[in-house]
């Protein structure tokens, strides 16, 4: 692979970047057309390719970060979706506050994946009839504990394929995540089903581009900073939500040098986005992304947003300066109505922007009733900004260090997360990051502003494949839910942790190979490993293994030219 | 609702700790409970928030126990986390962070007595007592607590710690001791001379189920609590009354436990025993959490639930009778003729044999409680413990109560000095829970 295009379809602009072996050859920018997402994409590609020197034999790989899925979910543009659920006993499904129509079915799988109650096929037929009569265009099927045993979900899918093929494709919950959380699995599968059609249309459009240009493999960026093969995104479109923030974080990683344990602040006009790096990797959300208020199981980066930005409203009561959380317009210097932190920076001579005289007068007016001189008040405002950011960062680390742990050794290890460095991005970062670093007693680095940072992030990302492997030697069962894989363990006594690890790694390799990506076993890491003796009546009857394996996350390093 | 979570969950399954690989108190015990809680998505509900446990400090343990020879020799880190996690749950409620809290953790603690030679009934450190003493210290001794223990085994440890404490009400409802370890908890065990009637025991006949348990709560526990007016109600919630428990002979269901929690509305729930790790714990724990959160728990049903346990049936006569006896005892406890119960001597003396089933230790205890009109009286305990293959140990301990009068303080010091001067004892201890700093327990090696 020699040439690579990264494109980020953002809220306002679509940015593109053309790379060759880690070096930026060209960047482009075009306004995003929300009615027609591929217009901007197409023109970005056209421009970038026109910069390609001469005729190149190699095809160009394309990495796309799009707002398609995010917008569809946030704006509720997905198709009306019905969900067939197999809830079994427990928290009443009627209590779930979900915006999807749920059709319950009899049947019950327990926590070890044993079938306690079978499906009732006559009832299933009735529910399918009801779904068809109600006119739903999208359908998901989710059973409680389905990652432990997905036979019910598979049986429903094949029955639909046989009797009601017009309802296909259906999203099955277990394929999207091996993690336990029934309500989140319902949400994830339902959202996935609801945007599947939009995604398919988008994929067709992009494929048209592929034929038109010299494009090779095409990948879409996911919320966890990895990429997903274009074709596979039809089945797993939900994983492409929140790819914008992911692209931004990947851009940070590609542009900053030597991030190990660091806190990254993207300071914008209205908000500041805070993310965390630990051991050189961005931290992930424990369960999954939350989008438009819906908790999901979609793997995503950890990030917190606070209402603190360069344009936040400043108030002063003679004693305390308060900043944000709302924004009422641009800084006074640019004709805005209220004093902002940016105005304070201008008064202190830290930047050149608009009309600093207006900033000075506005801050003077804010301090006058309390006899506070403008320069002193400006200093106070910048300090208050830094204090607020530092306070939130401390709270985030406190929260992370208080994450529940389930073993004695983890309790004894104590605080695991400690930032060693502060990284700043965004327009106002250069003014505030040094002050915040001072508050926290941390060295800092402000990344040079790069318009195409998100596109660079998209280009820098690599495919990620992750699976869950669970085996229970007492029941003689091994499953990899994401891959529909279930096998009977024929030799339970020679099945051990080594075998479980090898199996997990093999499944990741096979999964990647299916999409044409080859990895070495050394490139696969085990991110979770649980082993328990199963003891019944004072005898060990077997072992339980639960592993998660994935391709080690990596970014390409990108050099700015 | 004022926005704060209803339930703080301090969940600590200690996935890397077991008494022994095949022991019921092992790594796997809360595995399926963890899976059920996660699959039900309980931690996403706004009513529920999870918290991490902390380690209890040595002085937190010493405020309750006399560990022989020392806290460090008797406790593992898992015990300090279970006790510290219970303290954390208590802090959540007293600091107003959550309305209620559930310390869903292991190992359990309610068989741990005042004097600790080792582990008995899978317990080494009494988590509820560690919490109560922690709070009592923070509140300068002004704290009234009710502990309602609903484990199938008699809470002999908690009873022992608070046997003579007028500020702590201890009610234990359990399978009749004549049929189950530890054998105590008879209906006529009612507390020491300084706290008579504040220890209540309701033995239930084997085979009892939801009707008996709920009858006891409605007709005995709730009226007594209303009368006692505690600052804090703790439910020591063993889950081994469940119909699937392998160690007991009871018939309580997850619905029964959830209803019990709803009726009792405790400030704190602390897990004790319960060893049906697949058939009971996942469902009972989810039921309790939902009930504490004020959510609908009626859908929480065990896969093996026999239909006859869901049917209404009358409460067993024996239980109705015993509840009536205890109601009467409670109502007349202040008029009780203590001389008839405890004799007219200056000291009430008792002699007990105690057995540590987990560590196989036999103990003989001689206890003296000073009958004092000003306070609940200091205590002296002489303890002889024998563990096969080890040198037997003989210790003496002098214990001051909270709010000890000047006379008792003085006499306790004198008694301690005499014991220390004797060569008879391997260790001599003096415990004062009101001490602000260590040592709360003074140790002297008599030998």
CSV table of N, CA and C in Angstrom, one decimal, chain B residues 332-391:
chain,number,residue,atom,x,y,z
B,332,UNK,N,-42.5,-6.1,77.4
B,332,UNK,CA,-42.3,-6.1,78.9
B,332,UNK,C,-40.8,-6.1,79.3
B,333,UNK,N,-39.9,-5.9,78.3
B,333,UNK,CA,-38.5,-6.0,78.6
B,333,UNK,C,-38.0,-5.1,79.7
B,334,UNK,N,-38.6,-3.9,79.8
B,334,UNK,CA,-38.1,-3.0,80.9
B,334,UNK,C,-38.6,-3.4,82.3
B,335,UNK,N,-39.6,-4.2,82.3
B,335,UNK,CA,-40.1,-4.6,83.7
B,335,UNK,C,-39.5,-5.9,84.1
B,336,UNK,N,-38.7,-6.5,83.2
B,336,UNK,CA,-38.2,-7.9,83.5
B,336,UNK,C,-37.4,-7.9,84.8
B,337,UNK,N,-37.5,-9.0,85.5
B,337,UNK,CA,-36.8,-9.1,86.8
B,337,UNK,C,-35.4,-9.6,86.5
B,338,UNK,N,-34.4,-8.7,86.4
B,338,UNK,CA,-33.1,-9.1,85.9
B,338,UNK,C,-32.4,-10.0,87.0
B,339,UNK,N,-32.7,-9.8,88.2
B,339,UNK,CA,-32.1,-10.7,89.2
B,339,UNK,C,-32.5,-12.1,89.0
B,340,UNK,N,-33.7,-12.3,88.6
B,340,UNK,CA,-34.2,-13.7,88.3
B,340,UNK,C,-33.4,-14.3,87.1
B,341,UNK,N,-33.1,-13.4,86.1
B,341,UNK,CA,-32.4,-13.9,84.9
B,341,UNK,C,-30.9,-14.0,85.1
B,342,UNK,N,-30.3,-13.0,85.8
B,342,UNK,CA,-28.8,-12.9,85.8
B,342,UNK,C,-28.3,-13.1,87.2
B,343,UNK,N,-29.2,-13.3,88.2
B,343,UNK,CA,-28.7,-13.5,89.6
B,343,UNK,C,-28.4,-12.1,90.2
B,344,UNK,N,-28.1,-12.1,91.5
B,344,UNK,CA,-27.9,-10.8,92.2
B,344,UNK,C,-26.4,-10.5,92.5
B,345,UNK,N,-25.5,-11.3,91.9
B,345,UNK,CA,-24.1,-11.0,92.1
B,345,UNK,C,-23.6,-9.7,91.5
B,346,UNK,N,-22.4,-9.3,91.9
B,346,UNK,CA,-21.9,-8.1,91.3
B,346,UNK,C,-21.5,-8.3,89.8
B,347,UNK,N,-21.2,-9.6,89.5
B,347,UNK,CA,-20.8,-10.0,88.1
B,347,UNK,C,-21.8,-11.0,87.6
B,348,UNK,N,-22.2,-10.9,86.3
B,348,UNK,CA,-22.8,-12.0,85.7
B,348,UNK,C,-21.8,-12.9,85.0
B,349,UNK,N,-21.8,-14.1,85.3
B,349,UNK,CA,-20.7,-15.0,84.7
B,349,UNK,C,-21.3,-16.0,83.8
B,350,UNK,N,-20.7,-16.3,82.7
B,350,UNK,CA,-21.1,-17.4,81.8
B,350,UNK,C,-19.9,-18.1,81.3
B,351,UNK,N,-20.1,-19.4,81.0
B,351,UNK,CA,-19.0,-20.2,80.5
B,351,UNK,C,-19.5,-20.9,79.2
B,352,UNK,N,-18.7,-20.8,78.1
B,352,UNK,CA,-19.2,-21.3,76.8
B,352,UNK,C,-18.1,-22.1,76.1
B,353,UNK,N,-18.6,-23.1,75.4
B,353,UNK,CA,-17.7,-23.8,74.5
B,353,UNK,C,-18.0,-23.2,73.1
B,354,UNK,N,-17.0,-22.9,72.3
B,354,UNK,CA,-17.3,-22.4,71.0
B,354,UNK,C,-16.5,-23.2,70.0
B,355,UNK,N,-17.1,-23.4,68.8
B,355,UNK,CA,-16.4,-24.2,67.8
B,355,UNK,C,-16.2,-23.4,66.5
B,356,UNK,N,-15.0,-23.5,66.0
B,356,UNK,CA,-14.7,-22.8,64.7
B,356,UNK,C,-14.6,-23.9,63.7
B,357,UNK,N,-15.7,-24.1,63.0
B,357,UNK,CA,-15.8,-25.2,62.0
B,357,UNK,C,-14.9,-25.0,60.8
B,358,UNK,N,-14.7,-23.7,60.4
B,358,UNK,CA,-13.8,-23.5,59.2
B,358,UNK,C,-12.3,-23.8,59.5
B,359,UNK,N,-11.9,-23.4,60.7
B,359,UNK,CA,-10.5,-23.6,61.0
B,359,UNK,C,-10.3,-24.7,62.0
B,360,UNK,N,-11.3,-25.4,62.4
B,360,UNK,CA,-11.3,-26.5,63.4
B,360,UNK,C,-10.6,-26.1,64.7
B,361,UNK,N,-11.1,-25.1,65.3
B,361,UNK,CA,-10.6,-24.6,66.6
B,361,UNK,C,-11.6,-24.8,67.7
B,362,UNK,N,-11.2,-25.4,68.8
B,362,UNK,CA,-12.1,-25.5,69.9
B,362,UNK,C,-11.8,-24.4,70.9
B,363,UNK,N,-12.8,-23.7,71.4
B,363,UNK,CA,-12.5,-22.6,72.3
B,363,UNK,C,-13.4,-22.8,73.6
B,364,UNK,N,-12.8,-22.5,74.7
B,364,UNK,CA,-13.6,-22.4,76.0
B,364,UNK,C,-13.5,-20.9,76.5
B,365,UNK,N,-14.6,-20.4,76.8
B,365,UNK,CA,-14.6,-19.0,77.2
B,365,UNK,C,-15.3,-18.8,78.6
B,366,UNK,N,-14.6,-18.0,79.4
B,366,UNK,CA,-15.3,-17.6,80.7
B,366,UNK,C,-15.4,-16.1,80.6
B,367,UNK,N,-16.7,-15.7,80.8
B,367,UNK,CA,-16.9,-14.3,80.7
B,367,UNK,C,-17.6,-13.7,81.9
B,368,UNK,N,-17.1,-12.5,82.3
B,368,UNK,CA,-17.8,-11.8,83.5
B,368,UNK,C,-18.2,-10.5,83.0
B,369,UNK,N,-19.5,-10.1,83.3
B,369,UNK,CA,-20.0,-8.8,83.0
B,369,UNK,C,-20.3,-8.1,84.3
B,370,UNK,N,-19.7,-6.9,84.5
B,370,UNK,CA,-19.9,-6.1,85.7
B,370,UNK,C,-21.4,-5.6,85.7
B,371,UNK,N,-22.1,-5.9,86.7
B,371,UNK,CA,-23.5,-5.3,86.8
B,371,UNK,C,-23.4,-3.9,87.4
B,372,UNK,N,-23.5,-3.0,86.5
B,372,UNK,CA,-23.2,-1.6,86.9
B,372,UNK,C,-24.5,-0.8,86.7
B,373,UNK,N,-24.8,0.1,87.6
B,373,UNK,CA,-26.0,0.9,87.5
B,373,UNK,C,-25.8,2.1,86.6
B,374,UNK,N,-24.5,2.5,86.5
B,374,UNK,CA,-24.2,3.7,85.7
B,374,UNK,C,-24.0,3.5,84.2
B,375,UNK,N,-23.5,2.3,83.9
B,375,UNK,CA,-23.2,2.0,82.5
B,375,UNK,C,-23.5,0.6,82.2
B,376,UNK,N,-23.2,0.1,81.0
B,376,UNK,CA,-23.6,-1.3,80.8
B,376,UNK,C,-22.5,-2.3,81.4
B,377,UNK,N,-21.5,-1.7,81.9
B,377,UNK,CA,-20.5,-2.6,82.7
B,377,UNK,C,-19.4,-3.1,81.8
B,378,UNK,N,-18.2,-3.1,82.4
B,378,UNK,CA,-17.0,-3.6,81.7
B,378,UNK,C,-17.1,-5.2,81.7
B,379,UNK,N,-16.3,-5.8,80.8
B,379,UNK,CA,-16.4,-7.3,80.7
B,379,UNK,C,-15.0,-7.8,80.8
B,380,UNK,N,-14.9,-9.0,81.3
B,380,UNK,CA,-13.6,-9.7,81.3
B,380,UNK,C,-13.8,-11.1,80.6
B,381,UNK,N,-13.0,-11.4,79.7
B,381,UNK,CA,-13.1,-12.7,79.0
B,381,UNK,C,-11.8,-13.4,79.1
B,382,UNK,N,-11.9,-14.7,79.5
B,382,UNK,CA,-10.8,-15.6,79.5
B,382,UNK,C,-11.0,-16.6,78.5
B,383,UNK,N,-10.1,-16.8,77.6
B,383,UNK,CA,-10.3,-17.7,76.4
B,383,UNK,C,-9.2,-18.7,76.3
B,384,UNK,N,-9.6,-20.0,76.1
B,384,UNK,CA,-8.6,-21.0,75.9
B,384,UNK,C,-8.9,-21.6,74.5
B,385,UNK,N,-8.0,-21.6,73.6
B,385,UNK,CA,-8.3,-22.1,72.3
B,385,UNK,C,-7.3,-23.2,71.9
B,386,UNK,N,-7.8,-24.2,71.3
B,386,UNK,CA,-7.0,-25.3,70.9
B,386,UNK,C,-7.2,-25.7,69.4
B,387,UNK,N,-6.1,-25.7,68.7
B,387,UNK,CA,-6.2,-26.1,67.3
B,387,UNK,C,-5.2,-27.2,67.1
B,388,UNK,N,-5.7,-28.3,66.6
B,388,UNK,CA,-4.8,-29.5,66.6
B,388,UNK,C,-3.6,-29.3,65.8
B,389,UNK,N,-2.5,-29.8,66.4
B,389,UNK,CA,-1.2,-29.6,65.7
B,389,UNK,C,-0.5,-28.2,66.1
B,390,UNK,N,-1.2,-27.5,67.0
B,390,UNK,CA,-0.6,-26.2,67.4
B,390,UNK,C,-0.6,-26.1,68.9
B,391,UNK,N,0.3,-25.3,69.4
B,391,UNK,CA,0.3,-25.0,70.8
B,391,UNK,C,-1.0,-24.3,71.2
